[in-house]
XYZ file of C-alpha atoms in Angstrom:
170
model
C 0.000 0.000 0.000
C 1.159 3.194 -0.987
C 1.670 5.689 2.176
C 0.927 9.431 1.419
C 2.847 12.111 3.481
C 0.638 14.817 2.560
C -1.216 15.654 6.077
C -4.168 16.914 4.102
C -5.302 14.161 2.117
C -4.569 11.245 5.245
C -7.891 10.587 5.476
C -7.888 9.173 2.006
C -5.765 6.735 3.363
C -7.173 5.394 6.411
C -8.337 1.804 6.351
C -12.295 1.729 7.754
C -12.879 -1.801 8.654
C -16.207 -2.663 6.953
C -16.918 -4.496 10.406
C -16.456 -2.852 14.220
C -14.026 -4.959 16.373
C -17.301 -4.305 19.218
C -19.409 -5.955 16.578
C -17.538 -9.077 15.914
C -16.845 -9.604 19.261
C -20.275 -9.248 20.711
C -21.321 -11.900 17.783
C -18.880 -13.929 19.065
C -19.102 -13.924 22.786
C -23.172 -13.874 22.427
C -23.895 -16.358 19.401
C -24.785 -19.702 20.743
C -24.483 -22.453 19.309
C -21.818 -20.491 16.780
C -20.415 -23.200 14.154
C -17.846 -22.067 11.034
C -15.156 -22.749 8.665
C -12.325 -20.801 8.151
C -9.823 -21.839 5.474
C -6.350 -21.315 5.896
C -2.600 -21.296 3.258
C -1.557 -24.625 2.421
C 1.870 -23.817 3.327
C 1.919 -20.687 5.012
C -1.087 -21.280 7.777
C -2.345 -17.606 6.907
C -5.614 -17.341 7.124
C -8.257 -17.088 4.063
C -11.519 -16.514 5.052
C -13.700 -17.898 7.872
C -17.278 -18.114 8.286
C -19.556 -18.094 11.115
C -23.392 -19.421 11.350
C -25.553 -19.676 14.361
C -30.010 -19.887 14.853
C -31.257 -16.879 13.701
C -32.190 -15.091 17.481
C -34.023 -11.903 17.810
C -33.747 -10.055 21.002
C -37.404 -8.353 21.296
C -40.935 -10.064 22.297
C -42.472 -7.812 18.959
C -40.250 -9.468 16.534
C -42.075 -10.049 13.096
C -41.698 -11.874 9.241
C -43.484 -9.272 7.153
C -42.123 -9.068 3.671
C -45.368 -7.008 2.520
C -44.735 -3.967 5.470
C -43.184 -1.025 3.454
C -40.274 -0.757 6.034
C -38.892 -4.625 4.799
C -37.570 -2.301 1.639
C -38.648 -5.456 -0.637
C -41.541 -3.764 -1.729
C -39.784 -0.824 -3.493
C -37.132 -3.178 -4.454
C -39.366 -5.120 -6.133
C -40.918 -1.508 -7.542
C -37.858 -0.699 -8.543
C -37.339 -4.131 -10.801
C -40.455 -3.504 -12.300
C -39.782 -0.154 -13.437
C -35.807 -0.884 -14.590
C -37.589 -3.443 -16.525
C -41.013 -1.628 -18.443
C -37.505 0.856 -19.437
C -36.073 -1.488 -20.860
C -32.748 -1.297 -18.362
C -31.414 -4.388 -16.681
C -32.392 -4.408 -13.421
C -29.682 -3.569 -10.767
C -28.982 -5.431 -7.384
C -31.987 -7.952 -7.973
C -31.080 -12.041 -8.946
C -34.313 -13.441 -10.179
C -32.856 -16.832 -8.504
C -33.644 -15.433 -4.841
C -37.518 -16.267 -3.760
C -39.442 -13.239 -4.152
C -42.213 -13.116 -1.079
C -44.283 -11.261 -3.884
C -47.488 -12.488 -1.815
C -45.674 -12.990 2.427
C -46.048 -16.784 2.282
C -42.852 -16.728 2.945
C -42.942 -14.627 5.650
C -46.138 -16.348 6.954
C -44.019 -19.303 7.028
C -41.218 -17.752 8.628
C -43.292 -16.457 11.215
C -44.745 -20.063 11.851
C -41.582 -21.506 12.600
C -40.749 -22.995 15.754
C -38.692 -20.525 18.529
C -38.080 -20.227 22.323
C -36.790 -18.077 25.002
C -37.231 -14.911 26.204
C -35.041 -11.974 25.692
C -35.527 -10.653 29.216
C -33.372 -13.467 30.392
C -30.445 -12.700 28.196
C -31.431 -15.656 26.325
C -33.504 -14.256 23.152
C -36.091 -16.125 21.098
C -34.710 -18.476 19.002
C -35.958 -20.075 15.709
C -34.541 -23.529 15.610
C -34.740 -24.122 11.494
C -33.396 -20.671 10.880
C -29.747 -20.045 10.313
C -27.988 -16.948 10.443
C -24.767 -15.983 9.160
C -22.856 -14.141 11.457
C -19.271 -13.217 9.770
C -17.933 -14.281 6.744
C -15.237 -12.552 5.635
C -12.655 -13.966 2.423
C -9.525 -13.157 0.736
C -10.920 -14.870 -2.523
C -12.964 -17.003 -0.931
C -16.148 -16.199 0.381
C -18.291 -17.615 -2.251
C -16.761 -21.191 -1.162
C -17.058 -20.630 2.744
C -20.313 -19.467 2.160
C -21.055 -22.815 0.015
C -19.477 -24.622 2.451
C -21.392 -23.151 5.371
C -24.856 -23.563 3.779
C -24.313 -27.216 2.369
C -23.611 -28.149 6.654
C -26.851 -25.890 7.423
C -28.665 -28.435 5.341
C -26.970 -31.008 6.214
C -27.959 -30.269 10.327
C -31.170 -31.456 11.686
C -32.377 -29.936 14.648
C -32.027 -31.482 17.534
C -35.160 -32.137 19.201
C -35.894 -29.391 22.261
C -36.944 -29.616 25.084
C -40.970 -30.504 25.603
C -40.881 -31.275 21.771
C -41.555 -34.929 21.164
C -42.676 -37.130 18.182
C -43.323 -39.886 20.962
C -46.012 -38.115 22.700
C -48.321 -40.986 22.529
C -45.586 -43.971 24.308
């Protein structure tokens, strides 16, 4: 990297992390169960990359799947396609392989999913078939951690918690 001596133009310069240090550490020391990959040089040991998925937790009673409230942003996203596209433009940001929750069945089913805990007790409500990735961050790559990482999401079955029980009836 190229240093600059001229005092005026330093800020230029400065590397701004994309990611706080507070940040990653509260996802690590608060995460739980937190499960990754990181890859590292073959003969150097440097690390790569490394990527970190946990249960998706929210940390308020009111939490809510709504794809169709106007403050998801999927609505004018979705506005926005539409209008890139009657132009005749590509559209920009927007993979027509991602589910679009054009109707919130999605986010019906979301919301239907199965969670416990209570964020009063420093615990927070957590949805069992939901992962979340934390951190992922790649020199090159990311698009394999993150391949990586979702191939052992599917791969995981939840474990069966606590009061739930397909042998109800024995």
């Amino acid at each position: 990297r190229k240093h600059n001596n001229n005092n005026n133009n330093n800020s230029s310069n400065k590397f701004v992390p994309p990611l706080s240090k507070e940040y990653i550490r509260d996802r690590i020391d608060i995460d739980d169960p937190l499960r990754g990959f990181q890859i590292r040089h073959a003969s150097g040991g440097w690390l790569q990359g490394f990527v970190l998925w946990t249960n998706f937790t929210t940390w308020t009673h009111d939490f809510c799947w709504d794809s169709l409230h106007p403050q998801s942003g999927l609505l004018q996203a979705q506005q926005q396609q539409q209008q890139q596209i009657s132009n005749h433009q590509s559209p920009q940001h927007w993979n027509n392989n991602f589910i679009q929750d054009t109707d919130g069945s999605l986010a019906k089913e979301l919301q239907a999913s199965p969670r416990s805990g209570d964020p009063s007790d420093w615990e927070g409500i957590v949805f069992h078939n939901i992962a979340e990735i934390a951190l992922l961050g790649g020199l090159g790559c990311g698009e394999l951690l993150l391949r990586m990482a979702l191939e052992e999401i599917l791969k995981c079955k939840k474990a069966p918690q606590e009061g739930d029980s397909d042998d109800k009836d024995k």
